[in-house]
Short mmCIF file of C-alpha atoms and ligand atoms in Angstrom, two decimals:
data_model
loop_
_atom_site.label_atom_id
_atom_site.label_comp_id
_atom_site.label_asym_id
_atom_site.label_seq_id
_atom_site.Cartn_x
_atom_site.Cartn_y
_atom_site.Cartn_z
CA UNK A 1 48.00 37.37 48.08
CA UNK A 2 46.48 35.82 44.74
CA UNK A 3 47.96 31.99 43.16
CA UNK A 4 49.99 34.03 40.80
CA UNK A 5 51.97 35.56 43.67
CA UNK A 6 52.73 32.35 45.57
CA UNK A 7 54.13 31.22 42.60
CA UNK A 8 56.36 34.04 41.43
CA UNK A 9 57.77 33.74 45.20
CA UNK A 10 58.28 30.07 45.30
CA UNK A 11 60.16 29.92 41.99
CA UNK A 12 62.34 32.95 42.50
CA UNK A 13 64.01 31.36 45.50
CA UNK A 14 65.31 28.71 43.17
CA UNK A 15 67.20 28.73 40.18
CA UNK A 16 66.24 31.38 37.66
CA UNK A 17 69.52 32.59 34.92
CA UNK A 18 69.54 36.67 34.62
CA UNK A 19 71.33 37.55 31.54
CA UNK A 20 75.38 38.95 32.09
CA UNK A 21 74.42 42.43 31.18
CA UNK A 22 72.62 42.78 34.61
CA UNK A 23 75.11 40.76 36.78
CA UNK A 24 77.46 43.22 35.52
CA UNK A 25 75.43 46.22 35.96
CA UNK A 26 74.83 44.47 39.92
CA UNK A 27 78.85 43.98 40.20
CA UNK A 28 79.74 47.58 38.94
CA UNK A 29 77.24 49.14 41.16
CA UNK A 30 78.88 47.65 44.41
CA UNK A 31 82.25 49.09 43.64
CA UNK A 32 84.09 46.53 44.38
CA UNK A 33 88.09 46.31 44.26
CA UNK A 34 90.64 44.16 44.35
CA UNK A 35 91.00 44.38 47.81
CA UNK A 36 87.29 44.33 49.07
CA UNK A 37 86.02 41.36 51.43
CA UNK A 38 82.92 40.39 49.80
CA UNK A 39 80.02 37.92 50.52
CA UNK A 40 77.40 36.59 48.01
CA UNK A 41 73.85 35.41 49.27
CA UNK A 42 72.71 32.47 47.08
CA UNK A 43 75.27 32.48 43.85
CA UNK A 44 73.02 29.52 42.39
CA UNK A 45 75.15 28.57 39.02
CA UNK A 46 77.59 31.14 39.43
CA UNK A 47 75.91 34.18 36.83
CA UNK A 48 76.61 36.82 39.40
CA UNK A 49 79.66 35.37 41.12
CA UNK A 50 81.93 35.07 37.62
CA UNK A 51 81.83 38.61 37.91
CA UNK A 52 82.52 39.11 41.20
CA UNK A 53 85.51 36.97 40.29
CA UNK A 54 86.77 38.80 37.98
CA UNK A 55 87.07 42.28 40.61
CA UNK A 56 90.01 40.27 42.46
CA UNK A 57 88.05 40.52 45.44
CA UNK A 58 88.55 38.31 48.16
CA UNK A 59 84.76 36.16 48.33
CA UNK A 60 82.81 33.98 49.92
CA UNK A 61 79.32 32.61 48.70
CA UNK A 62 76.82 31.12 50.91
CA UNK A 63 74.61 28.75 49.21
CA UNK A 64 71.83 26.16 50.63
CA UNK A 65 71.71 24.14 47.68
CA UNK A 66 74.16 20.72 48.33
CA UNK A 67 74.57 20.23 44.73
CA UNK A 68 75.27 24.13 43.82
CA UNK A 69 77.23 24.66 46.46
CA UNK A 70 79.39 21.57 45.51
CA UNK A 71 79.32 22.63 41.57
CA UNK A 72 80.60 26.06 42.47
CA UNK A 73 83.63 24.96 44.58
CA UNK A 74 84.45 22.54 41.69
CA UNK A 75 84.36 25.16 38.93
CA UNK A 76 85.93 27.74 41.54
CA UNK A 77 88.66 27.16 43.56
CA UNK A 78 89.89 30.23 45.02
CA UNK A 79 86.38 30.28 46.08
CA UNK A 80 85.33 30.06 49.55
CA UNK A 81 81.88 28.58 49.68
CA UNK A 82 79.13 27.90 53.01
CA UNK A 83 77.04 25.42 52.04
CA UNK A 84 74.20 27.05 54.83
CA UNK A 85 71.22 28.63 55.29
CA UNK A 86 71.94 32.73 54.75
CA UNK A 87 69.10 32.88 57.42
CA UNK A 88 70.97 31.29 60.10
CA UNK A 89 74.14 33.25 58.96
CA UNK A 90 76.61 35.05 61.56
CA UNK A 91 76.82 38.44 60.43
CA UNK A 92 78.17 39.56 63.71
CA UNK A 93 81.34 36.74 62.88
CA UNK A 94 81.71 37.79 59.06
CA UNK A 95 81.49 41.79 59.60
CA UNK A 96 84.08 41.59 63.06
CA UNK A 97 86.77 40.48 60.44
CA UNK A 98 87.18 43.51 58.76
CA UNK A 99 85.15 46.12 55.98
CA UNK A 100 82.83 44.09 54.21
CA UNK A 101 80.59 44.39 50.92
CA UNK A 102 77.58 41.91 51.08
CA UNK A 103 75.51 41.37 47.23
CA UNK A 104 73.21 38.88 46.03
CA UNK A 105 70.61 38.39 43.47
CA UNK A 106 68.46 36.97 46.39
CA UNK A 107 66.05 34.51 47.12
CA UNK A 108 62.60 36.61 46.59
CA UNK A 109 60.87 34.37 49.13
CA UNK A 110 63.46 35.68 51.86
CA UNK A 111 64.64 38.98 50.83
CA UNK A 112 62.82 41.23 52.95
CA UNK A 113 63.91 38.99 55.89
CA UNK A 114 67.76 38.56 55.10
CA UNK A 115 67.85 42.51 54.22
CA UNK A 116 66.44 42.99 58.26
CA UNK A 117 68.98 41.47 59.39
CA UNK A 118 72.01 42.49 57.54
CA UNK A 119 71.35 46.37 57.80
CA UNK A 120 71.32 45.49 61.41
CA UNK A 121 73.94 42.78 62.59
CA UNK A 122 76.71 43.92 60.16
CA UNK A 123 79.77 45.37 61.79
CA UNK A 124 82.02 47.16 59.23
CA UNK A 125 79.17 46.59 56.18
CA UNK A 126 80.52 49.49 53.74
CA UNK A 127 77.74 48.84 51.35
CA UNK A 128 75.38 46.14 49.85
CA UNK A 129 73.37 45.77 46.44
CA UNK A 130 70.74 43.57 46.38
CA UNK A 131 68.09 42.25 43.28
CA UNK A 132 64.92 41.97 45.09
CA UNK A 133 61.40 41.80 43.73
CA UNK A 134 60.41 45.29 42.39
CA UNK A 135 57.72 45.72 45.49
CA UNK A 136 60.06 45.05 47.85
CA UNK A 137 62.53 47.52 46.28
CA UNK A 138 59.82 49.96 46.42
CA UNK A 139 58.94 49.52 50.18
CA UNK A 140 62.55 50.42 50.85
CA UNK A 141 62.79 53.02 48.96
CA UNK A 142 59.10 54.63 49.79
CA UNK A 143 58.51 58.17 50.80
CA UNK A 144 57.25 58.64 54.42
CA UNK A 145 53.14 59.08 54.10
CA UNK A 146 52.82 56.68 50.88
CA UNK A 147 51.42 53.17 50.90
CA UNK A 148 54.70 51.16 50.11
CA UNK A 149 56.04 53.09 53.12
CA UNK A 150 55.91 49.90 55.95
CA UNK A 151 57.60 48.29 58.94
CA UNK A 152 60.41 47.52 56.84
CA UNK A 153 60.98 50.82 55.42
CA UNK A 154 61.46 52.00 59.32
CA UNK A 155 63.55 49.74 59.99
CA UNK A 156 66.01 49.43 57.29
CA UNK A 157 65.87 53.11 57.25
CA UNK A 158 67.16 53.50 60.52
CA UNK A 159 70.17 51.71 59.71
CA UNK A 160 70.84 52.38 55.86
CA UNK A 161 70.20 55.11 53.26
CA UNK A 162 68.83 53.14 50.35
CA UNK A 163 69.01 54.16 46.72
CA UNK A 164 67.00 52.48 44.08
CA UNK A 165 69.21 51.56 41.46
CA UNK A 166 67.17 49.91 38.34
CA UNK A 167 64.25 48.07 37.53
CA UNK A 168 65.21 44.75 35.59
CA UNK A 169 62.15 43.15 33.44
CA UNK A 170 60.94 39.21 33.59
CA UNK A 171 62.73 38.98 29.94
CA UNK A 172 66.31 38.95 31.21
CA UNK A 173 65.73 35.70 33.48
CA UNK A 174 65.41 32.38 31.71
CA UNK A 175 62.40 30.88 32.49
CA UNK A 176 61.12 34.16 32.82
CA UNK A 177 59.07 35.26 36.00
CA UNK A 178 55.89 37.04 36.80
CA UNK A 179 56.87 39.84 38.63
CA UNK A 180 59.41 42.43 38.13
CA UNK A 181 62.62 43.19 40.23
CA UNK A 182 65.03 45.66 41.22
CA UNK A 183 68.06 46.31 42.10
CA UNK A 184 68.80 48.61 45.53
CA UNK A 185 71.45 50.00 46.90
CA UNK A 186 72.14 50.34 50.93
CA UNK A 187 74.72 52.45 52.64
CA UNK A 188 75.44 52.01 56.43
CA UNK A 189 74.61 54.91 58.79
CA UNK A 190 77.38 56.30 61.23
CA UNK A 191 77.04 54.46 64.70
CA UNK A 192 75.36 57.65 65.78
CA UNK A 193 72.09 58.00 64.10
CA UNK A 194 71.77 53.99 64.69
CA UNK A 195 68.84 53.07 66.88
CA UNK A 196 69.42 53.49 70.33
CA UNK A 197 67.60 50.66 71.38
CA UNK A 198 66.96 48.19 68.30
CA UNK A 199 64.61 46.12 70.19
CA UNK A 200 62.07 48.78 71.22
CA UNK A 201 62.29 50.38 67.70
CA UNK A 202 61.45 46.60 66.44
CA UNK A 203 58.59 46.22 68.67
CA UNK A 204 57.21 49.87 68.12
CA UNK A 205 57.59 48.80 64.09
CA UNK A 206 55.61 45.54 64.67
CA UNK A 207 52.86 47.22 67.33
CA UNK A 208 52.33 50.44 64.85
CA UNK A 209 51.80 48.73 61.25
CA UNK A 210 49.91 45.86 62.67
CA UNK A 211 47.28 48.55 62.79
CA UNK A 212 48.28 50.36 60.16
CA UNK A 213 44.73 52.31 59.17
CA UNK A 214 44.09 53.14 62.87
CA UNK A 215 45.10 56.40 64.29
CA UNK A 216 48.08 56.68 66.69
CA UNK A 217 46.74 57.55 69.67
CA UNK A 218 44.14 54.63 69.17
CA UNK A 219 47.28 52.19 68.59
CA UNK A 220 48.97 53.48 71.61
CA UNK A 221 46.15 53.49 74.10
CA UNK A 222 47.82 51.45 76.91
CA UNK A 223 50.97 53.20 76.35
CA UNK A 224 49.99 56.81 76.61
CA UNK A 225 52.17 57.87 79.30
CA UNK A 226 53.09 61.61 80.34
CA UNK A 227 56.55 61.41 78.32
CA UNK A 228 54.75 59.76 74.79
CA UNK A 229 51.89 62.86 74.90
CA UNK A 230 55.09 65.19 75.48
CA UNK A 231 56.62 63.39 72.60
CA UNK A 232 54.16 64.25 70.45
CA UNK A 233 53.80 67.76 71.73
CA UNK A 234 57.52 68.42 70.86
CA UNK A 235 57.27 66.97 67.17
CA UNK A 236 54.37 68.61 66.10
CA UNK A 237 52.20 64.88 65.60
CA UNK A 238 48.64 65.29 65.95
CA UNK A 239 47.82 61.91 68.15
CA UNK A 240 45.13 61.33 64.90
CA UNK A 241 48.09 60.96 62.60
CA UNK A 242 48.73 56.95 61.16
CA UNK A 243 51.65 55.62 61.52
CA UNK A 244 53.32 56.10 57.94
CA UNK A 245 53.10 59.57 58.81
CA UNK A 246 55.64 59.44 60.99
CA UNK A 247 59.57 59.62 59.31
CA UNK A 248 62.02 56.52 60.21
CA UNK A 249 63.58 58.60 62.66
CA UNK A 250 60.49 59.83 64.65
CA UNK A 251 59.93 56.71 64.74
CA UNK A 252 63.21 55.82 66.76
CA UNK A 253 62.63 59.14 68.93
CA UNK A 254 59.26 57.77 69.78
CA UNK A 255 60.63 54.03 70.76
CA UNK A 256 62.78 55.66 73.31
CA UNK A 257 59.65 57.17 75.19
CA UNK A 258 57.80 53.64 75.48
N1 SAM B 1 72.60 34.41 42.06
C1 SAM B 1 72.02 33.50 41.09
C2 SAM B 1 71.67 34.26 39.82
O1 SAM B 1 71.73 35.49 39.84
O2 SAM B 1 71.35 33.63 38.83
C3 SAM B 1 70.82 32.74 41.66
C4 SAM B 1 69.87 33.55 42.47
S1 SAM B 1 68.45 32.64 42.94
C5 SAM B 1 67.23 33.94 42.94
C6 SAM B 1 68.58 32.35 44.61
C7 SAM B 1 69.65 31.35 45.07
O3 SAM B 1 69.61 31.37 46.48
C8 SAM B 1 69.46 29.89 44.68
O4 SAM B 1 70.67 29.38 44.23
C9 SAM B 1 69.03 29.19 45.97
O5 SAM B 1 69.50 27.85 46.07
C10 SAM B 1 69.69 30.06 47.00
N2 SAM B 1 69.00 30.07 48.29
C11 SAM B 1 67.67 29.96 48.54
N3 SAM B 1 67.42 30.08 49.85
C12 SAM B 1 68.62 30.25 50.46
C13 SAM B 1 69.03 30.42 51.81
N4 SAM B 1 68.14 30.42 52.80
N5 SAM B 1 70.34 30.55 52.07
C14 SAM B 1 71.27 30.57 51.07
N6 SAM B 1 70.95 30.41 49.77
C15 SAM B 1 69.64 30.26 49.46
#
């Protein structure tokens, strides 16, 4: 990761403006209505949340910022605002109350991170719409077999169909970044094509793209049991495939044999 990187990171996780045109474009594509629970991941000075506002949609922001968090229940009082960490969040707590839509222009530094768990710990999540830097949009969007096709492809694949939305350039933030960003779009699976068993899937995810170049059979040396050579018998895997080879949901077949 060059200087240029780390810097692009650090800054995006604090307070950058993105011009109205794209907060609207963000707020449209989430569909929201008057009668939609929704929750905002870092709202910052408001740019994305006005508009939210304006839906008639019951919302709650959570913000870690004291000071922004304090500004926006000033300037907002039908607002209900967390002043907490979105990484320590209950999404268990705010999904069991009901159908939810979660959106956020989010902090870059934390995206991938937040998205993991969301896709996975929200009960009744009807859909979410997140600006994320443009490489991370890409990894959840990639194509099985293509090199922004990762661990957290698999994963959020397993609980969401993603849609990449639109690609918004440095120019519309003020100060303007160094990367680009994107906005995606996720849509909860039924219960039924969920992972079984999240944790194994997780752990397969981690083990697997650790050693990404390496071939699978290599990578799954101490666990080549009768059942995992059947496995790959009865999907048609050569044991020299890698692992992006494999689609998201051979992937959750294959965590159920190890
Ligand atoms: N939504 C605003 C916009 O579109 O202009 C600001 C987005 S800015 C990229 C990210 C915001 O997330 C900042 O306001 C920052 O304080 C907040 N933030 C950073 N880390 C956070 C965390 N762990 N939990 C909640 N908010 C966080």
């Amino acid at each position: 990761m060059n200087n240029t990187y780390h810097r692009a990171k650090k800054s995006l996780g604090q307070n950058f403006l993105v011009d109205q045109n794209i907060c609207r474009r963000i707020v449209h594509s989430a569909r929201i209505k008057e009668d939609s629970r929704v929750l905002e991941i870092g709202p910052g000075q408001g740019a994305l949340t006005r508009h939210l506002l304006e839906t008639g949609c019951d919302l709650t922001v959570v913000e870690k910022d004291r000071d922004l968090a304090e500004r926006l229940e000033n300037d907002h009082p039908e607002l209900t605002v967390l002043q907490a960490d979105a990484l320590r969040f209950s999404w268990e707590d705010f999904g069991s109350k009901g159908a939810c839509t979660i959106v956020g222009n989010l902090p870059y530094n934390i995206g991938s991170k937040l998205i993991w768990d969301i896709v996975a710990r929200t009960p009744n999540l009807k859909r979410a719409v997140f600006m994320v830097q443009h490489e991370v949009a890409l990894r959840l969007t990639a194509e099985q077999g293509t090199k922004a096709f990762g661990g957290l492809t698999v994963w959020v694949r397993n609980h969401a169909e993603t849609r990449y939305l639109f690609k918004v350039p440095p120019t519309v933030f003020r100060p303007q970044p160094k990367v680009d960003s994107a906005v995606v779009e996720f849509l909860p699976l039924p219960a039924g094509k969920r992972p079984e068993n999240p944790d194994a899937l997780s752990k397969l995810i981690r083990l697997l793209f650790q050693k990404r170049r390496k071939q699978l059979s290599t990578i799954l040396k101490k666990q080549w049991t009768e059942p995992v050579r059947e496995w790959f018998d009865r999907e048609g895997v050569a044991p020299s495939a890698r692992p992006e080879t494999l689609s998201p949901e051979q992937f959750e077949r294959l965590s159920r044999c190890i």
